[in-house]
Short mmCIF file of N, CA, C and O (backbone and C1' of nucleotides) in Angstrom, two decimals:
data_model
loop_
_atom_site.label_atom_id
_atom_site.label_comp_id
_atom_site.label_asym_id
_atom_site.label_seq_id
_atom_site.Cartn_x
_atom_site.Cartn_y
_atom_site.Cartn_z
N UNK A 1 30.02 7.72 52.26
CA UNK A 1 28.64 7.94 51.81
C UNK A 1 28.61 8.95 50.65
O UNK A 1 29.21 9.99 50.71
N UNK A 2 27.93 8.65 49.63
CA UNK A 2 27.88 9.51 48.45
C UNK A 2 29.27 9.84 47.92
O UNK A 2 29.69 10.98 47.89
N UNK A 3 29.93 8.79 47.52
CA UNK A 3 31.27 8.95 46.99
C UNK A 3 31.20 9.73 45.67
O UNK A 3 32.15 10.37 45.27
N UNK A 4 30.04 9.67 45.06
CA UNK A 4 29.89 10.35 43.77
C UNK A 4 30.12 11.86 43.89
O UNK A 4 30.77 12.46 43.05
N UNK A 5 29.61 12.45 44.97
CA UNK A 5 29.78 13.89 45.15
C UNK A 5 31.24 14.26 45.28
O UNK A 5 31.71 15.23 44.69
N UNK A 6 31.96 13.47 46.08
CA UNK A 6 33.37 13.78 46.27
C UNK A 6 34.13 13.61 44.97
O UNK A 6 35.06 14.35 44.69
N UNK A 7 33.72 12.61 44.19
CA UNK A 7 34.39 12.41 42.92
C UNK A 7 34.15 13.62 42.04
O UNK A 7 35.06 14.14 41.41
N UNK A 8 32.91 14.06 42.02
CA UNK A 8 32.59 15.23 41.20
C UNK A 8 33.39 16.44 41.63
O UNK A 8 33.90 17.19 40.81
N UNK A 9 33.48 16.64 42.95
CA UNK A 9 34.21 17.81 43.44
C UNK A 9 35.69 17.75 43.12
O UNK A 9 36.38 18.76 43.11
N UNK A 10 36.18 16.56 42.89
CA UNK A 10 37.60 16.44 42.56
C UNK A 10 37.81 16.26 41.07
O UNK A 10 38.93 16.03 40.62
N UNK A 11 36.74 16.35 40.33
CA UNK A 11 36.87 16.21 38.88
C UNK A 11 37.26 17.54 38.25
O UNK A 11 36.57 18.53 38.41
N UNK A 12 38.41 17.56 37.58
CA UNK A 12 38.92 18.77 36.94
C UNK A 12 38.05 19.13 35.75
O UNK A 12 37.89 18.32 34.83
N UNK A 13 37.48 20.33 35.78
CA UNK A 13 36.65 20.75 34.65
C UNK A 13 36.77 22.23 34.30
O UNK A 13 36.46 22.61 33.19
N UNK A 14 37.24 23.03 35.26
CA UNK A 14 37.32 24.47 35.00
C UNK A 14 38.65 24.95 34.43
O UNK A 14 39.69 24.64 34.99
N UNK A 15 38.61 25.71 33.36
CA UNK A 15 39.84 26.28 32.78
C UNK A 15 40.21 27.52 33.59
O UNK A 15 39.43 27.97 34.44
N UNK A 16 41.38 28.04 33.34
CA UNK A 16 41.85 29.21 34.07
C UNK A 16 40.82 30.34 34.09
O UNK A 16 40.60 30.96 35.13
N UNK A 17 40.19 30.60 32.98
CA UNK A 17 39.22 31.70 32.92
C UNK A 17 38.11 31.51 33.95
O UNK A 17 37.68 32.48 34.59
N UNK A 18 37.66 30.28 34.14
CA UNK A 18 36.60 30.02 35.12
C UNK A 18 37.13 30.18 36.53
O UNK A 18 36.47 30.76 37.39
N UNK A 19 38.32 29.68 36.76
CA UNK A 19 38.91 29.79 38.10
C UNK A 19 39.04 31.26 38.48
O UNK A 19 38.80 31.64 39.61
N UNK A 20 39.42 32.07 37.51
CA UNK A 20 39.58 33.50 37.77
C UNK A 20 38.24 34.15 38.14
O UNK A 20 38.15 34.89 39.12
N UNK A 21 37.22 33.84 37.36
CA UNK A 21 35.91 34.44 37.63
C UNK A 21 35.31 33.95 38.95
O UNK A 21 34.72 34.71 39.69
N UNK A 22 35.48 32.67 39.21
CA UNK A 22 34.91 32.10 40.42
C UNK A 22 35.65 32.47 41.70
O UNK A 22 35.05 32.45 42.78
N UNK A 23 36.92 32.81 41.61
CA UNK A 23 37.67 33.15 42.82
C UNK A 23 38.03 34.63 42.90
O UNK A 23 38.34 35.13 43.97
N UNK A 24 37.97 35.31 41.76
CA UNK A 24 38.32 36.72 41.77
C UNK A 24 39.82 36.94 41.77
O UNK A 24 40.29 38.07 41.85
N UNK A 25 40.58 35.86 41.67
CA UNK A 25 42.04 35.96 41.67
C UNK A 25 42.52 36.14 40.23
O UNK A 25 41.77 35.87 39.30
N UNK A 26 43.74 36.60 40.07
CA UNK A 26 44.29 36.77 38.73
C UNK A 26 45.02 35.48 38.37
O UNK A 26 45.38 34.69 39.25
N UNK A 27 45.22 35.27 37.08
CA UNK A 27 45.90 34.05 36.64
C UNK A 27 47.29 34.04 37.26
O UNK A 27 47.80 32.99 37.66
N UNK A 28 47.88 35.19 37.34
CA UNK A 28 49.23 35.33 37.90
C UNK A 28 49.26 34.78 39.32
O UNK A 28 50.15 34.04 39.69
N UNK A 29 48.28 35.21 40.11
CA UNK A 29 48.22 34.76 41.51
C UNK A 29 48.00 33.25 41.60
O UNK A 29 48.69 32.56 42.34
N UNK A 30 47.05 32.76 40.84
CA UNK A 30 46.76 31.32 40.87
C UNK A 30 47.99 30.50 40.50
O UNK A 30 48.31 29.51 41.15
N UNK A 31 48.71 30.93 39.48
CA UNK A 31 49.90 30.19 39.07
C UNK A 31 50.97 30.27 40.15
O UNK A 31 51.69 29.30 40.39
N UNK A 32 51.05 31.41 40.78
CA UNK A 32 52.05 31.59 41.83
C UNK A 32 51.73 30.67 42.99
O UNK A 32 52.62 30.01 43.54
N UNK A 33 50.49 30.59 43.38
CA UNK A 33 50.09 29.71 44.48
C UNK A 33 50.41 28.27 44.14
O UNK A 33 50.80 27.49 44.99
N UNK A 34 50.22 27.93 42.90
CA UNK A 34 50.53 26.56 42.51
C UNK A 34 52.03 26.30 42.62
O UNK A 34 52.45 25.22 43.01
N UNK A 35 52.82 27.32 42.28
CA UNK A 35 54.27 27.14 42.36
C UNK A 35 54.68 26.89 43.81
O UNK A 35 55.73 26.31 44.07
N UNK A 36 53.85 27.32 44.75
CA UNK A 36 54.14 27.11 46.17
C UNK A 36 53.46 25.84 46.66
O UNK A 36 53.43 25.56 47.85
N UNK A 37 52.88 25.11 45.73
CA UNK A 37 52.19 23.86 46.07
C UNK A 37 50.97 24.05 46.95
O UNK A 37 50.59 23.16 47.70
N UNK A 38 50.36 25.23 46.86
CA UNK A 38 49.17 25.47 47.67
C UNK A 38 47.97 24.82 46.99
O UNK A 38 47.01 24.43 47.63
N UNK A 39 48.02 24.74 45.69
CA UNK A 39 46.98 24.10 44.89
C UNK A 39 47.65 23.28 43.80
O UNK A 39 48.73 23.64 43.32
N UNK A 40 47.04 22.19 43.46
CA UNK A 40 47.65 21.34 42.43
C UNK A 40 46.61 20.92 41.41
O UNK A 40 46.16 19.77 41.40
N UNK A 41 46.22 21.86 40.55
CA UNK A 41 45.23 21.53 39.51
C UNK A 41 45.78 20.51 38.51
O UNK A 41 47.00 20.35 38.40
N UNK A 42 44.89 19.85 37.88
CA UNK A 42 45.27 18.84 36.89
C UNK A 42 45.74 19.56 35.62
O UNK A 42 45.69 20.79 35.55
N UNK A 43 46.21 18.80 34.66
CA UNK A 43 46.68 19.41 33.41
C UNK A 43 46.07 18.66 32.23
O UNK A 43 45.86 17.47 32.29
N UNK A 44 45.86 19.42 31.15
CA UNK A 44 45.32 18.80 29.95
C UNK A 44 46.53 18.32 29.15
O UNK A 44 47.66 18.65 29.50
N UNK A 45 46.31 17.55 28.12
CA UNK A 45 47.45 17.08 27.30
C UNK A 45 48.23 18.28 26.76
O UNK A 45 49.41 18.17 26.47
N UNK A 46 47.55 19.41 26.63
CA UNK A 46 48.22 20.60 26.11
C UNK A 46 48.87 21.42 27.20
O UNK A 46 49.24 22.56 26.99
N UNK A 47 48.94 20.84 28.40
CA UNK A 47 49.56 21.50 29.56
C UNK A 47 48.75 22.65 30.14
O UNK A 47 49.28 23.47 30.88
N UNK A 48 47.48 22.69 29.84
CA UNK A 48 46.64 23.76 30.39
C UNK A 48 46.06 23.27 31.70
O UNK A 48 45.67 22.11 31.82
N UNK A 49 45.99 24.16 32.66
CA UNK A 49 45.46 23.78 33.97
C UNK A 49 43.95 23.56 33.91
O UNK A 49 43.25 24.28 33.21
N UNK A 50 43.48 22.57 34.64
CA UNK A 50 42.03 22.36 34.76
C UNK A 50 41.75 22.15 36.24
O UNK A 50 42.29 21.25 36.87
N UNK A 51 40.92 23.03 36.80
CA UNK A 51 40.61 23.02 38.22
C UNK A 51 39.33 22.27 38.57
O UNK A 51 38.38 22.22 37.79
N UNK A 52 39.33 21.68 39.75
CA UNK A 52 38.15 20.97 40.25
C UNK A 52 37.52 21.91 41.26
O UNK A 52 38.11 22.92 41.64
N UNK A 53 36.33 21.61 41.70
CA UNK A 53 35.66 22.47 42.67
C UNK A 53 36.50 22.53 43.94
O UNK A 53 36.55 23.56 44.61
N UNK A 54 37.15 21.43 44.28
CA UNK A 54 37.98 21.43 45.48
C UNK A 54 39.17 22.37 45.30
O UNK A 54 39.60 23.03 46.24
N UNK A 55 39.70 22.41 44.09
CA UNK A 55 40.82 23.31 43.82
C UNK A 55 40.36 24.74 44.06
O UNK A 55 41.06 25.54 44.67
N UNK A 56 39.16 25.06 43.55
CA UNK A 56 38.65 26.41 43.69
C UNK A 56 38.40 26.73 45.16
O UNK A 56 38.67 27.84 45.62
N UNK A 57 37.88 25.74 45.88
CA UNK A 57 37.62 25.96 47.29
C UNK A 57 38.92 26.25 48.03
O UNK A 57 38.99 27.09 48.92
N UNK A 58 39.95 25.53 47.64
CA UNK A 58 41.26 25.73 48.26
C UNK A 58 41.76 27.13 47.95
O UNK A 58 42.32 27.82 48.80
N UNK A 59 41.53 27.57 46.73
CA UNK A 59 41.94 28.91 46.31
C UNK A 59 41.21 29.93 47.18
O UNK A 59 41.79 30.93 47.60
N UNK A 60 39.94 29.67 47.44
CA UNK A 60 39.15 30.59 48.25
C UNK A 60 39.69 30.59 49.69
O UNK A 60 39.71 31.63 50.35
N UNK A 61 40.12 29.43 50.16
CA UNK A 61 40.67 29.33 51.51
C UNK A 61 41.96 30.15 51.61
O UNK A 61 42.19 30.85 52.58
N UNK A 62 42.77 30.05 50.57
CA UNK A 62 44.02 30.81 50.55
C UNK A 62 43.71 32.29 50.61
O UNK A 62 44.34 33.05 51.33
N UNK A 63 42.69 32.67 49.85
CA UNK A 63 42.29 34.07 49.81
C UNK A 63 41.88 34.53 51.21
O UNK A 63 42.22 35.61 51.66
N UNK A 64 41.14 33.65 51.88
CA UNK A 64 40.68 33.95 53.23
C UNK A 64 41.87 34.19 54.16
O UNK A 64 41.88 35.13 54.94
N UNK A 65 42.88 33.35 54.05
CA UNK A 65 44.06 33.51 54.90
C UNK A 65 44.77 34.82 54.60
O UNK A 65 45.24 35.52 55.48
N UNK A 66 44.83 35.15 53.31
CA UNK A 66 45.50 36.39 52.94
C UNK A 66 44.80 37.59 53.55
O UNK A 66 45.44 38.51 54.05
N UNK A 67 43.46 37.55 53.50
CA UNK A 67 42.70 38.67 54.05
C UNK A 67 42.94 38.80 55.55
O UNK A 67 42.72 39.85 56.13
N UNK A 68 43.36 37.72 56.16
CA UNK A 68 43.61 37.75 57.60
C UNK A 68 45.05 38.14 57.89
O UNK A 68 45.51 38.02 59.02
N UNK A 69 45.74 38.54 56.86
CA UNK A 69 47.10 39.01 57.02
C UNK A 69 48.21 37.99 57.00
O UNK A 69 49.32 38.29 57.44
N UNK A 70 47.95 36.81 56.47
CA UNK A 70 48.99 35.80 56.41
C UNK A 70 49.93 36.06 55.25
O UNK A 70 49.57 36.68 54.26
N UNK A 71 51.12 35.54 55.37
CA UNK A 71 52.12 35.67 54.32
C UNK A 71 51.99 34.42 53.48
O UNK A 71 51.63 33.36 53.97
N UNK A 72 52.27 34.52 52.20
CA UNK A 72 52.15 33.35 51.34
C UNK A 72 52.99 32.23 51.93
O UNK A 72 52.61 31.07 51.89
N UNK A 73 54.13 32.57 52.46
CA UNK A 73 55.01 31.57 53.04
C UNK A 73 54.30 30.82 54.16
O UNK A 73 54.27 29.60 54.20
N UNK A 74 53.70 31.60 55.07
CA UNK A 74 53.01 30.96 56.20
C UNK A 74 51.78 30.18 55.76
O UNK A 74 51.48 29.12 56.31
N UNK A 75 51.09 30.69 54.76
CA UNK A 75 49.91 29.98 54.28
C UNK A 75 50.36 28.62 53.75
O UNK A 75 49.74 27.60 53.98
N UNK A 76 51.49 28.65 53.08
CA UNK A 76 52.02 27.41 52.54
C UNK A 76 52.33 26.43 53.65
O UNK A 76 52.02 25.24 53.55
N UNK A 77 52.90 26.93 54.72
CA UNK A 77 53.25 26.05 55.84
C UNK A 77 51.99 25.48 56.47
O UNK A 77 51.92 24.28 56.75
N UNK A 78 51.01 26.33 56.69
CA UNK A 78 49.77 25.88 57.30
C UNK A 78 49.07 24.83 56.46
O UNK A 78 48.55 23.85 56.97
N UNK A 79 49.06 25.06 55.14
CA UNK A 79 48.39 24.11 54.26
C UNK A 79 49.16 22.83 54.01
O UNK A 79 48.57 21.81 53.65
N UNK A 80 50.46 22.87 54.21
CA UNK A 80 51.24 21.66 53.94
C UNK A 80 51.73 20.94 55.19
O UNK A 80 51.56 19.74 55.30
N UNK A 81 52.35 21.67 56.10
CA UNK A 81 52.90 21.07 57.32
C UNK A 81 52.14 19.87 57.88
O UNK A 81 52.64 18.77 57.83
N UNK A 82 50.94 20.07 58.44
CA UNK A 82 50.20 18.96 59.07
C UNK A 82 49.91 17.85 58.09
O UNK A 82 48.77 17.39 57.97
N UNK A 83 50.92 17.44 57.38
CA UNK A 83 50.75 16.37 56.41
C UNK A 83 49.38 16.34 55.76
O UNK A 83 48.67 15.36 55.82
N UNK A 84 49.05 17.47 55.18
CA UNK A 84 47.74 17.58 54.52
C UNK A 84 47.86 17.02 53.12
O UNK A 84 48.33 17.67 52.21
N UNK A 85 47.48 15.77 52.99
CA UNK A 85 47.55 15.15 51.67
C UNK A 85 46.22 15.35 50.96
O UNK A 85 45.21 14.82 51.38
N UNK A 86 46.25 16.18 49.94
CA UNK A 86 45.01 16.47 49.23
C UNK A 86 44.88 15.80 47.87
O UNK A 86 44.22 16.29 46.99
N UNK A 87 45.55 14.68 47.71
CA UNK A 87 45.42 14.00 46.42
C UNK A 87 44.00 13.47 46.34
O UNK A 87 43.39 13.17 47.37
N UNK A 88 43.46 13.36 45.16
CA UNK A 88 42.09 12.87 44.99
C UNK A 88 41.89 11.53 45.70
O UNK A 88 40.86 11.28 46.31
N UNK A 89 42.91 10.69 45.67
CA UNK A 89 42.80 9.37 46.30
C UNK A 89 42.54 9.50 47.80
O UNK A 89 41.66 8.85 48.35
N UNK A 90 43.31 10.38 48.44
CA UNK A 90 43.16 10.54 49.88
C UNK A 90 41.85 11.23 50.24
O UNK A 90 41.15 10.83 51.16
N UNK A 91 41.53 12.26 49.49
CA UNK A 91 40.31 13.00 49.77
C UNK A 91 39.09 12.10 49.72
O UNK A 91 38.13 12.28 50.45
N UNK A 92 39.15 11.09 48.88
CA UNK A 92 38.02 10.18 48.77
C UNK A 92 37.75 9.47 50.07
O UNK A 92 36.65 9.04 50.35
N UNK A 93 38.81 9.33 50.89
CA UNK A 93 38.67 8.63 52.15
C UNK A 93 38.44 9.56 53.33
O UNK A 93 38.42 9.15 54.46
N UNK A 94 38.34 10.83 53.03
CA UNK A 94 38.06 11.79 54.09
C UNK A 94 36.82 12.57 53.72
O UNK A 94 36.53 12.76 52.56
N UNK A 95 36.08 12.99 54.70
CA UNK A 95 34.88 13.75 54.43
C UNK A 95 35.21 15.06 53.74
O UNK A 95 36.10 15.78 54.16
N UNK A 96 34.50 15.32 52.66
CA UNK A 96 34.74 16.55 51.92
C UNK A 96 34.53 17.73 52.85
O UNK A 96 33.56 17.81 53.59
N UNK A 97 35.47 18.64 52.81
CA UNK A 97 35.39 19.87 53.60
C UNK A 97 35.37 19.66 55.10
O UNK A 97 34.96 20.51 55.84
N UNK A 98 35.78 18.48 55.55
CA UNK A 98 35.81 18.26 56.99
C UNK A 98 36.73 19.34 57.53
O UNK A 98 37.94 19.34 57.24
N UNK A 99 36.24 20.30 58.27
CA UNK A 99 37.07 21.40 58.75
C UNK A 99 38.35 20.91 59.41
O UNK A 99 38.33 20.13 60.36
N UNK A 100 39.46 21.37 58.86
CA UNK A 100 40.75 20.96 59.40
C UNK A 100 40.97 21.84 60.62
O UNK A 100 41.47 22.93 60.53
N UNK A 101 40.52 21.39 61.76
CA UNK A 101 40.65 22.16 62.99
C UNK A 101 39.96 23.50 62.80
O UNK A 101 39.03 23.62 62.04
N UNK A 102 40.44 24.52 63.48
CA UNK A 102 39.83 25.84 63.35
C UNK A 102 40.54 26.65 62.29
O UNK A 102 41.70 26.97 62.43
N UNK A 103 39.81 26.96 61.23
CA UNK A 103 40.42 27.70 60.14
C UNK A 103 40.76 29.15 60.48
O UNK A 103 41.90 29.49 60.75
N UNK A 104 39.78 30.01 60.45
CA UNK A 104 40.05 31.43 60.65
C UNK A 104 40.75 31.79 61.94
O UNK A 104 41.57 32.70 61.96
N UNK A 105 40.47 31.08 63.00
CA UNK A 105 41.07 31.43 64.28
C UNK A 105 42.56 31.14 64.38
O UNK A 105 43.21 31.55 65.32
N UNK A 106 43.07 30.42 63.41
CA UNK A 106 44.50 30.11 63.46
C UNK A 106 45.30 31.40 63.39
O UNK A 106 46.43 31.45 63.86
N UNK A 107 44.70 32.43 62.84
CA UNK A 107 45.42 33.69 62.69
C UNK A 107 45.94 34.21 64.01
O UNK A 107 46.98 34.84 64.07
N UNK A 108 45.19 33.96 65.07
CA UNK A 108 45.62 34.47 66.37
C UNK A 108 46.88 33.80 66.89
O UNK A 108 47.58 34.33 67.75
N UNK A 109 47.16 32.62 66.38
CA UNK A 109 48.35 31.91 66.85
C UNK A 109 49.57 32.22 66.00
O UNK A 109 50.69 32.19 66.49
N UNK A 110 49.34 32.50 64.72
CA UNK A 110 50.47 32.74 63.84
C UNK A 110 50.69 34.20 63.47
O UNK A 110 51.80 34.60 63.21
N UNK A 111 49.64 34.97 63.44
CA UNK A 111 49.76 36.33 62.95
C UNK A 111 50.77 37.18 63.70
O UNK A 111 50.89 37.05 64.89
P DT B 1 40.37 36.60 17.87
"O5'" DT B 1 40.51 35.57 19.04
"C5'" DT B 1 39.39 34.68 19.12
"C4'" DT B 1 39.56 33.73 20.28
"C3'" DT B 1 39.95 34.41 21.59
"O3'" DT B 1 39.18 33.82 22.63
"C1'" DT B 1 41.51 32.72 21.05
P DT B 2 39.27 34.47 24.14
"O5'" DT B 2 40.21 33.41 24.87
"C5'" DT B 2 39.81 32.06 24.87
"C4'" DT B 2 40.82 31.20 25.57
"C3'" DT B 2 41.38 31.79 26.87
"O3'" DT B 2 41.23 30.81 27.88
"C1'" DT B 2 43.16 31.07 25.47
P DT B 3 41.63 31.13 29.39
"O5'" DT B 3 43.06 30.42 29.49
"C5'" DT B 3 43.16 29.06 29.13
"C4'" DT B 3 44.60 28.61 29.16
"C3'" DT B 3 45.39 29.08 30.39
"O3'" DT B 3 45.96 27.94 31.02
"C1'" DT B 3 46.62 29.49 28.42
P DC B 4 47.06 28.13 32.17
"O5'" DC B 4 48.42 28.02 31.34
"C5'" DC B 4 48.63 26.88 30.49
"C4'" DC B 4 50.12 26.74 30.22
"C3'" DC B 4 50.92 27.24 31.40
"O3'" DC B 4 51.92 26.36 31.85
"C1'" DC B 4 51.49 28.46 29.41
P DT B 5 52.76 26.72 33.14
"O5'" DT B 5 54.13 27.27 32.57
"C5'" DT B 5 54.85 26.51 31.62
"C4'" DT B 5 56.10 27.25 31.19
"C3'" DT B 5 56.95 27.74 32.36
"O3'" DT B 5 58.32 27.46 32.07
"C1'" DT B 5 56.34 29.57 31.00
P DA B 6 59.43 27.75 33.18
"O5'" DA B 6 60.00 29.16 32.67
"C5'" DA B 6 60.35 29.31 31.30
"C4'" DA B 6 60.83 30.73 31.07
"C3'" DA B 6 61.72 31.27 32.18
"O3'" DA B 6 62.83 31.94 31.59
"C1'" DA B 6 59.87 32.73 31.82
P DA B 7 64.01 32.51 32.53
"O5'" DA B 7 63.70 34.06 32.43
"C5'" DA B 7 63.46 34.66 31.17
"C4'" DA B 7 63.07 36.10 31.36
"C3'" DA B 7 63.85 36.78 32.48
"O3'" DA B 7 64.12 38.12 32.07
"C1'" DA B 7 61.56 37.01 32.86
P DC B 8 65.38 38.88 32.69
"O5'" DC B 8 64.94 40.39 32.46
"C5'" DC B 8 64.26 40.75 31.25
"C4'" DC B 8 63.25 41.83 31.56
"C3'" DC B 8 63.80 42.88 32.53
"O3'" DC B 8 63.38 44.16 32.10
"C1'" DC B 8 61.79 42.01 33.36
P DA B 9 64.14 45.50 32.69
"O5'" DA B 9 62.85 46.38 32.94
"C5'" DA B 9 61.88 46.57 31.91
"C4'" DA B 9 60.66 47.26 32.47
"C3'" DA B 9 61.01 48.48 33.32
"O3'" DA B 9 59.95 49.43 33.22
"C1'" DA B 9 59.89 46.91 34.65
P DT C 1 49.49 38.27 45.93
"O5'" DT C 1 49.44 39.50 44.88
"C5'" DT C 1 50.55 39.60 44.07
"C4'" DT C 1 50.41 40.84 43.24
"C3'" DT C 1 49.76 40.58 41.88
"O3'" DT C 1 48.97 41.68 41.49
"C1'" DT C 1 52.01 41.29 41.64
P DG C 2 48.14 41.56 40.11
"O5'" DG C 2 49.06 42.41 39.11
"C5'" DG C 2 49.36 43.76 39.43
"C4'" DG C 2 50.07 44.41 38.25
"C3'" DG C 2 49.43 44.09 36.91
"O3'" DG C 2 49.43 45.28 36.10
"C1'" DG C 2 51.70 43.35 36.93
P DT C 3 48.70 45.29 34.68
"O5'" DT C 3 49.87 44.86 33.68
"C5'" DT C 3 51.17 45.34 33.94
"C4'" DT C 3 52.12 44.86 32.86
"C3'" DT C 3 51.43 44.36 31.59
"O3'" DT C 3 52.02 44.97 30.47
"C1'" DT C 3 52.92 42.70 32.42
P DT C 4 51.39 44.80 29.03
"O5'" DT C 4 52.61 44.08 28.29
"C5'" DT C 4 53.94 44.47 28.63
"C4'" DT C 4 54.91 43.45 28.08
"C3'" DT C 4 54.49 42.89 26.73
"O3'" DT C 4 55.65 42.79 25.90
"C1'" DT C 4 54.82 41.13 28.26
P DA C 5 55.45 42.63 24.34
"O5'" DA C 5 56.47 41.43 24.02
"C5'" DA C 5 57.75 41.41 24.64
"C4'" DA C 5 58.33 40.01 24.51
"C3'" DA C 5 58.05 39.38 23.16
"O3'" DA C 5 59.21 38.68 22.73
"C1'" DA C 5 57.15 38.01 24.87
P DG C 6 59.35 38.30 21.23
"O5'" DG C 6 58.99 36.74 21.27
"C5'" DG C 6 59.79 35.87 22.05
"C4'" DG C 6 59.18 34.48 22.05
"C3'" DG C 6 58.66 34.04 20.68
"O3'" DG C 6 59.00 32.68 20.51
"C1'" DG C 6 56.93 33.87 22.23
P DC C 7 58.84 31.99 19.02
"O5'" DC C 7 57.98 30.69 19.40
"C5'" DC C 7 57.07 30.78 20.46
"C4'" DC C 7 56.97 29.47 21.21
"C3'" DC C 7 56.29 28.36 20.42
"O3'" DC C 7 56.71 27.07 20.85
"C1'" DC C 7 54.85 29.17 22.14
P DA C 8 56.24 25.76 20.03
"O5'" DA C 8 54.86 25.41 20.75
"C5'" DA C 8 54.88 24.81 22.04
"C4'" DA C 8 53.47 24.40 22.44
"C3'" DA C 8 52.75 23.53 21.41
"O3'" DA C 8 51.93 22.58 22.08
"C1'" DA C 8 51.49 25.47 21.81
#
DNA sequence: TTTCTAACA
DNA sequence: TGTTAGCA
């Protein structure tokens, strides 16, 4: 239902400067998270990253985990392990933001 | 001017 | 993580 919204949310439009302002993270951090495959923003022909709203939301989720004391390593495992396929194609077939189980409470099991 | 990668303090 | 160098 309303596939248009999901498409919009997965449409890459924000440059690094916007991602930084919207998430409060530094470019260094964002690039580092990408190197760990926590986020996979699109690229322009000039190799510049372009983030979608979903990318930013994911960045915010990562931030949330960090505040709960998670290690980047563990955050990576949590976000990837359960075969979390976040490609635009797959997301289109899943409800946007469908809570992947219990987010914040996972800290009690892993922390 | 902004972002990118790589690498060092 | 911060920061900087050298490109595109």
